[in-house]
């Protein structure tokens, strides 16, 4: 009983925090309030969900038809952790922006307001059992994060917000159509009057009308795929990620994409036992492979530091799609975990570097190693981690993914992914390498504060730790 | 279970088709005000068909949905869009790629295509007389996409999106027995907020770029 109460109260905290932030919008403490309420959410979720993860019980039933299984619990924890870290970093980030007079206190308070509600909507994504409610939550994440992308109010930001809003809304509209198809597929004798509850649909998945189910899956893949940045529906993603302030990019990349991918996983899971199951899995698998290859090729020709990480996110989305296509929840979560941790670190470091040099263009960022050695090391380590080099956690999950594709006899998939990963590695190393050295020796008028790099460094260490801690048997939790 | 005269059924089918025809007419004109007017009429047809469905299926929830459509979309969103158009001073959308009459004829072709598509789908027995709703729904979705593709102005993009959304609603109403009420209301809320936010962004686009032609928003690229 206390578990349910704790989980439900963790949903109330961001809401209250958001209200407080807006009420005291001219105060200097809005950042602390926001980060504090996220941290509290994370603590509440940890207290209630960690015992559940090692429990025999498979599901926590919450009121209003919400439910939480082990995978959902892990994603809830990951999402709240990511947002907490991003908001802690943003307090430091905005301090400097205020000093440079790029923004004002009121805009920052609204930023926190939107971030907290954004966290709330993402948390709802993971506990919704009802596919309609899932759709509503995902659409809410787009609407609320539009406020984050719009933050700087510059011409570029307006353009990025517009594209983000319109492309995602239209994409998501397809997912609604897909949801209706799935609803309709359950009305042909499977469930009297039909159902939208994923757990009920899963139980009767053999009796769902196969054609409608398949159409439903395809439309949901297109819809939620747009949100996840699956190629060729990714065009909003680099724009939004590069125009949002660095902590917001971290949230978008490390938590929002997971939400969309989770939605795809949820829908694909329904088809597993049905007649169209195999073909749906194949579609998802190949969509992932194509995304990985396309993103790797796009990575070669990038000019902006944050756009580089945005394309690297697309690449990782592709890898997760492959994991989803194999129907492997553990590898999907593991890749999401590793990617999220490294991406928060990378976007925060990128934010520091951009503030230091006053530009996002890679060609204008030179001699980082001399100017700020700590950021240089973090950038290099993050770049290595995100491309799946040992000793970072991403290496393990990518290794597991490749060995799974060999195990399932999808040799071509493994080979293509391997080639794409190699291209991505070379491209990222090249771009990052260019920023580290070269440039004129300038007077160090602007010193970098060590506190800007605390969270990125901790996350890099966490990624190293994950590489050594994760054993295949830990994944048994999810089976 | 259905005690309804055949005349009423044909009337209902006519209303459902009328909504698709309103969308086709919307593609045919470049005046933003007439576009919004056609959108408004299109949602009025939807509200009426939801009312009829409520009477046929004896479902209270469809009445509530019909009322919500009428107040939120037919009156609320249309007024809001009119207001934006007036404030921004956008009168006419000159179109992109295709001359407007050709685009309109293309959307008639899309209606036929929608009929073919909808015939491929299975239908529930008790909803058989409403099969035309599948055609109209798919046609609205396709017309909405066509509208978005062939227009330049930001406000037209919003109208196209709303048309698509109407198509999805009509499809849900006639092909399944309608989504549960709270989901339907959640969708309304999301769409409503989405339009409000896009309205604000349109103001900002006008403010920063001094036009609302989205084909000219090309400063962000690789």
mmCIF file of C-alpha atoms in Angstrom, chain B residues 1-219:
data_model
loop_
_atom_site.group_PDB
_atom_site.id
_atom_site.type_symbol
_atom_site.label_atom_id
_atom_site.label_comp_id
_atom_site.label_asym_id
_atom_site.label_seq_id
_atom_site.Cartn_x
_atom_site.Cartn_y
_atom_site.Cartn_z
ATOM 1 C CA UNK B 1 -30.490 -3.043 -31.485
ATOM 2 C CA UNK B 2 -30.762 -0.379 -34.160
ATOM 3 C CA UNK B 3 -34.211 1.074 -34.682
ATOM 4 C CA UNK B 4 -33.625 3.786 -37.156
ATOM 5 C CA UNK B 5 -35.321 4.613 -40.430
ATOM 6 C CA UNK B 6 -33.369 4.101 -43.675
ATOM 7 C CA UNK B 7 -33.995 7.740 -44.480
ATOM 8 C CA UNK B 8 -32.125 8.814 -41.378
ATOM 9 C CA UNK B 9 -29.276 6.523 -42.330
ATOM 10 C CA UNK B 10 -28.936 8.097 -45.746
ATOM 11 C CA UNK B 11 -29.089 11.488 -44.096
ATOM 12 C CA UNK B 12 -26.271 10.507 -41.759
ATOM 13 C CA UNK B 13 -24.211 9.200 -44.664
ATOM 14 C CA UNK B 14 -24.778 12.469 -46.493
ATOM 15 C CA UNK B 15 -23.532 14.462 -43.512
ATOM 16 C CA UNK B 16 -20.469 12.279 -43.173
ATOM 17 C CA UNK B 17 -19.655 12.749 -46.836
ATOM 18 C CA UNK B 18 -20.341 16.474 -46.567
ATOM 19 C CA UNK B 19 -17.465 16.820 -44.124
ATOM 20 C CA UNK B 20 -15.098 15.276 -46.682
ATOM 21 C CA UNK B 21 -16.467 17.574 -49.366
ATOM 22 C CA UNK B 22 -15.945 20.633 -47.156
ATOM 23 C CA UNK B 23 -12.292 19.643 -46.867
ATOM 24 C CA UNK B 24 -12.039 19.318 -50.651
ATOM 25 C CA UNK B 25 -13.549 22.775 -51.068
ATOM 26 C CA UNK B 26 -11.076 24.044 -48.514
ATOM 27 C CA UNK B 27 -8.217 22.887 -50.733
ATOM 28 C CA UNK B 28 -9.799 24.771 -53.632
ATOM 29 C CA UNK B 29 -9.589 28.257 -52.207
ATOM 30 C CA UNK B 30 -6.599 30.356 -51.280
ATOM 31 C CA UNK B 31 -8.433 32.832 -49.067
ATOM 32 C CA UNK B 32 -7.491 32.046 -45.490
ATOM 33 C CA UNK B 33 -10.857 33.251 -44.184
ATOM 34 C CA UNK B 34 -12.780 30.919 -46.490
ATOM 35 C CA UNK B 35 -10.422 28.107 -45.525
ATOM 36 C CA UNK B 36 -11.242 28.592 -41.878
ATOM 37 C CA UNK B 37 -14.942 28.836 -42.736
ATOM 38 C CA UNK B 38 -14.805 25.498 -44.524
ATOM 39 C CA UNK B 39 -12.925 24.008 -41.603
ATOM 40 C CA UNK B 40 -15.646 25.238 -39.301
ATOM 41 C CA UNK B 41 -18.390 23.716 -41.483
ATOM 42 C CA UNK B 42 -16.446 20.482 -41.658
ATOM 43 C CA UNK B 43 -16.373 20.205 -37.863
ATOM 44 C CA UNK B 44 -20.068 21.101 -37.728
ATOM 45 C CA UNK B 45 -20.742 18.061 -39.938
ATOM 46 C CA UNK B 46 -18.636 15.969 -37.578
ATOM 47 C CA UNK B 47 -20.573 17.195 -34.561
ATOM 48 C CA UNK B 48 -23.847 16.327 -36.298
ATOM 49 C CA UNK B 49 -22.663 12.873 -37.255
ATOM 50 C CA UNK B 50 -21.528 12.241 -33.684
ATOM 51 C CA UNK B 51 -25.055 13.210 -32.571
ATOM 52 C CA UNK B 52 -26.603 10.766 -35.029
ATOM 53 C CA UNK B 53 -24.253 8.012 -33.966
ATOM 54 C CA UNK B 54 -25.269 8.682 -30.380
ATOM 55 C CA UNK B 55 -28.904 8.245 -31.336
ATOM 56 C CA UNK B 56 -28.209 5.062 -33.302
ATOM 57 C CA UNK B 57 -26.030 3.369 -30.735
ATOM 58 C CA UNK B 58 -27.832 4.797 -27.675
ATOM 59 C CA UNK B 59 -24.505 6.015 -26.360
ATOM 60 C CA UNK B 60 -24.480 9.043 -24.106
ATOM 61 C CA UNK B 61 -20.765 9.618 -24.635
ATOM 62 C CA UNK B 62 -21.228 10.513 -28.298
ATOM 63 C CA UNK B 63 -23.566 13.360 -27.340
ATOM 64 C CA UNK B 64 -20.930 14.745 -25.008
ATOM 65 C CA UNK B 65 -18.282 14.403 -27.711
ATOM 66 C CA UNK B 66 -20.593 16.128 -30.211
ATOM 67 C CA UNK B 67 -21.082 19.035 -27.830
ATOM 68 C CA UNK B 68 -17.340 19.233 -27.213
ATOM 69 C CA UNK B 69 -16.623 19.296 -30.953
ATOM 70 C CA UNK B 70 -19.185 22.015 -31.470
ATOM 71 C CA UNK B 71 -17.907 24.299 -28.753
ATOM 72 C CA UNK B 72 -14.175 23.581 -28.971
ATOM 73 C CA UNK B 73 -13.673 23.208 -32.696
ATOM 74 C CA UNK B 74 -16.590 24.735 -34.600
ATOM 75 C CA UNK B 75 -16.700 27.819 -32.448
ATOM 76 C CA UNK B 76 -13.525 27.990 -30.337
ATOM 77 C CA UNK B 77 -10.707 27.035 -32.683
ATOM 78 C CA UNK B 78 -12.277 28.722 -35.711
ATOM 79 C CA UNK B 79 -12.666 31.996 -33.839
ATOM 80 C CA UNK B 80 -9.112 31.729 -32.605
ATOM 81 C CA UNK B 81 -7.809 31.131 -36.126
ATOM 82 C CA UNK B 82 -9.881 34.029 -37.487
ATOM 83 C CA UNK B 83 -8.432 36.233 -34.800
ATOM 84 C CA UNK B 84 -4.842 35.233 -35.631
ATOM 85 C CA UNK B 85 -5.433 35.821 -39.339
ATOM 86 C CA UNK B 86 -6.761 39.271 -38.609
ATOM 87 C CA UNK B 87 -3.965 40.187 -36.243
ATOM 88 C CA UNK B 88 -1.273 39.017 -38.632
ATOM 89 C CA UNK B 89 -2.963 40.396 -41.700
ATOM 90 C CA UNK B 90 -2.599 37.201 -43.727
ATOM 91 C CA UNK B 91 -5.278 37.185 -46.394
ATOM 92 C CA UNK B 92 -4.265 34.755 -49.052
ATOM 93 C CA UNK B 93 -2.118 31.669 -49.391
ATOM 94 C CA UNK B 94 -0.679 31.532 -52.872
ATOM 95 C CA UNK B 95 0.078 27.853 -52.672
ATOM 96 C CA UNK B 96 3.142 25.831 -53.483
ATOM 97 C CA UNK B 97 3.994 23.336 -56.252
ATOM 98 C CA UNK B 98 0.397 23.004 -57.492
ATOM 99 C CA UNK B 99 -2.148 25.560 -58.679
ATOM 100 C CA UNK B 100 -5.126 25.458 -56.327
ATOM 101 C CA UNK B 101 -7.738 24.100 -58.802
ATOM 102 C CA UNK B 102 -5.459 21.187 -59.640
ATOM 103 C CA UNK B 103 -4.883 20.501 -55.960
ATOM 104 C CA UNK B 104 -8.651 20.438 -55.474
ATOM 105 C CA UNK B 105 -9.123 17.950 -58.285
ATOM 106 C CA UNK B 106 -6.320 15.876 -56.868
ATOM 107 C CA UNK B 107 -8.166 15.735 -53.574
ATOM 108 C CA UNK B 108 -11.243 14.422 -55.411
ATOM 109 C CA UNK B 109 -9.017 11.670 -56.770
ATOM 110 C CA UNK B 110 -7.851 11.071 -53.208
ATOM 111 C CA UNK B 111 -11.482 10.610 -52.170
ATOM 112 C CA UNK B 112 -11.825 7.804 -54.700
ATOM 113 C CA UNK B 113 -8.554 6.354 -53.481
ATOM 114 C CA UNK B 114 -9.880 6.557 -49.929
ATOM 115 C CA UNK B 115 -12.951 4.583 -51.008
ATOM 116 C CA UNK B 116 -10.725 1.847 -52.461
ATOM 117 C CA UNK B 117 -8.599 1.763 -49.298
ATOM 118 C CA UNK B 118 -11.558 1.675 -47.000
ATOM 119 C CA UNK B 119 -13.096 -1.239 -48.932
ATOM 120 C CA UNK B 120 -10.004 -3.276 -48.115
ATOM 121 C CA UNK B 121 -10.602 -2.922 -44.399
ATOM 122 C CA UNK B 122 -12.838 -5.253 -42.446
ATOM 123 C CA UNK B 123 -16.023 -3.754 -41.036
ATOM 124 C CA UNK B 124 -17.915 -4.544 -37.892
ATOM 125 C CA UNK B 125 -21.377 -5.893 -38.628
ATOM 126 C CA UNK B 126 -23.402 -3.466 -36.598
ATOM 127 C CA UNK B 127 -21.463 -0.540 -38.051
ATOM 128 C CA UNK B 128 -21.867 -1.663 -41.674
ATOM 129 C CA UNK B 129 -24.143 1.280 -42.653
ATOM 130 C CA UNK B 130 -21.445 3.630 -41.425
ATOM 131 C CA UNK B 131 -18.757 2.159 -43.700
ATOM 132 C CA UNK B 132 -18.845 5.403 -45.654
ATOM 133 C CA UNK B 133 -17.304 6.998 -42.563
ATOM 134 C CA UNK B 134 -14.101 5.057 -43.245
ATOM 135 C CA UNK B 135 -13.952 6.553 -46.729
ATOM 136 C CA UNK B 136 -14.649 10.055 -45.498
ATOM 137 C CA UNK B 137 -12.162 9.674 -42.652
ATOM 138 C CA UNK B 138 -9.317 8.477 -44.854
ATOM 139 C CA UNK B 139 -10.182 11.136 -47.408
ATOM 140 C CA UNK B 140 -10.009 13.855 -44.728
ATOM 141 C CA UNK B 141 -6.629 12.575 -43.575
ATOM 142 C CA UNK B 142 -5.233 12.518 -47.112
ATOM 143 C CA UNK B 143 -6.745 15.906 -47.951
ATOM 144 C CA UNK B 144 -5.238 17.350 -44.775
ATOM 145 C CA UNK B 145 -1.797 16.077 -45.800
ATOM 146 C CA UNK B 146 -2.261 17.436 -49.318
ATOM 147 C CA UNK B 147 -3.315 20.780 -47.864
ATOM 148 C CA UNK B 148 -0.194 20.957 -45.713
ATOM 149 C CA UNK B 149 2.045 20.041 -48.622
ATOM 150 C CA UNK B 150 0.603 22.540 -51.079
ATOM 151 C CA UNK B 151 0.478 25.596 -48.832
ATOM 152 C CA UNK B 152 3.051 28.151 -47.813
ATOM 153 C CA UNK B 153 1.701 29.874 -44.746
ATOM 154 C CA UNK B 154 2.105 28.637 -41.202
ATOM 155 C CA UNK B 155 -1.589 29.080 -40.485
ATOM 156 C CA UNK B 156 -2.472 26.787 -43.383
ATOM 157 C CA UNK B 157 -0.222 24.108 -41.888
ATOM 158 C CA UNK B 158 -2.275 24.289 -38.718
ATOM 159 C CA UNK B 159 -5.501 23.996 -40.727
ATOM 160 C CA UNK B 160 -4.142 20.979 -42.571
ATOM 161 C CA UNK B 161 -3.203 19.321 -39.300
ATOM 162 C CA UNK B 162 -6.664 19.987 -37.888
ATOM 163 C CA UNK B 163 -8.277 18.488 -40.995
ATOM 164 C CA UNK B 164 -6.174 15.368 -40.560
ATOM 165 C CA UNK B 165 -7.187 15.171 -36.943
ATOM 166 C CA UNK B 166 -10.855 15.461 -37.946
ATOM 167 C CA UNK B 167 -10.379 12.563 -40.312
ATOM 168 C CA UNK B 168 -8.917 10.449 -37.544
ATOM 169 C CA UNK B 169 -11.831 11.320 -35.291
ATOM 170 C CA UNK B 170 -14.378 10.424 -37.959
ATOM 171 C CA UNK B 171 -12.579 7.176 -38.604
ATOM 172 C CA UNK B 172 -12.631 6.287 -34.915
ATOM 173 C CA UNK B 173 -16.305 7.208 -34.637
ATOM 174 C CA UNK B 174 -17.481 5.057 -37.513
ATOM 175 C CA UNK B 175 -14.984 2.178 -37.656
ATOM 176 C CA UNK B 176 -14.734 1.362 -33.983
ATOM 177 C CA UNK B 177 -17.502 2.172 -31.597
ATOM 178 C CA UNK B 178 -15.722 5.384 -30.612
ATOM 179 C CA UNK B 179 -12.866 5.745 -28.160
ATOM 180 C CA UNK B 180 -13.652 5.821 -24.436
ATOM 181 C CA UNK B 181 -14.828 9.225 -23.315
ATOM 182 C CA UNK B 182 -11.855 10.204 -21.180
ATOM 183 C CA UNK B 183 -9.437 9.393 -23.985
ATOM 184 C CA UNK B 184 -11.540 11.438 -26.383
ATOM 185 C CA UNK B 185 -11.461 14.379 -23.990
ATOM 186 C CA UNK B 186 -7.711 14.043 -23.491
ATOM 187 C CA UNK B 187 -7.236 14.143 -27.251
ATOM 188 C CA UNK B 188 -9.390 17.277 -27.427
ATOM 189 C CA UNK B 189 -7.290 18.923 -24.768
ATOM 190 C CA UNK B 190 -4.032 18.027 -26.529
ATOM 191 C CA UNK B 191 -5.236 19.270 -29.909
ATOM 192 C CA UNK B 192 -6.602 22.433 -28.362
ATOM 193 C CA UNK B 193 -3.337 23.183 -26.582
ATOM 194 C CA UNK B 194 -1.340 22.298 -29.710
ATOM 195 C CA UNK B 195 -3.309 24.848 -31.742
ATOM 196 C CA UNK B 196 -2.935 27.501 -29.045
ATOM 197 C CA UNK B 197 0.835 26.976 -28.895
ATOM 198 C CA UNK B 198 1.164 26.989 -32.688
ATOM 199 C CA UNK B 199 -0.844 30.221 -32.694
ATOM 200 C CA UNK B 200 1.652 31.785 -30.318
ATOM 201 C CA UNK B 201 4.574 30.527 -32.383
ATOM 202 C CA UNK B 202 2.957 31.953 -35.531
ATOM 203 C CA UNK B 203 2.917 35.359 -33.841
ATOM 204 C CA UNK B 204 6.573 34.933 -33.004
ATOM 205 C CA UNK B 205 7.421 33.896 -36.566
ATOM 206 C CA UNK B 206 5.634 37.005 -37.823
ATOM 207 C CA UNK B 207 7.470 39.081 -35.242
ATOM 208 C CA UNK B 208 10.970 37.743 -36.007
ATOM 209 C CA UNK B 209 10.762 37.107 -39.743
ATOM 210 C CA UNK B 210 8.038 39.591 -40.747
ATOM 211 C CA UNK B 211 6.219 36.907 -42.733
ATOM 212 C CA UNK B 212 4.637 33.531 -41.982
ATOM 213 C CA UNK B 213 5.807 31.699 -45.074
ATOM 214 C CA UNK B 214 7.203 28.423 -43.722
ATOM 215 C CA UNK B 215 8.954 27.547 -46.984
ATOM 216 C CA UNK B 216 11.324 30.424 -46.255
ATOM 217 C CA UNK B 217 12.301 29.063 -42.826
ATOM 218 C CA UNK B 218 15.500 27.434 -43.985
ATOM 219 C CA UNK B 219 18.241 28.860 -41.812
#
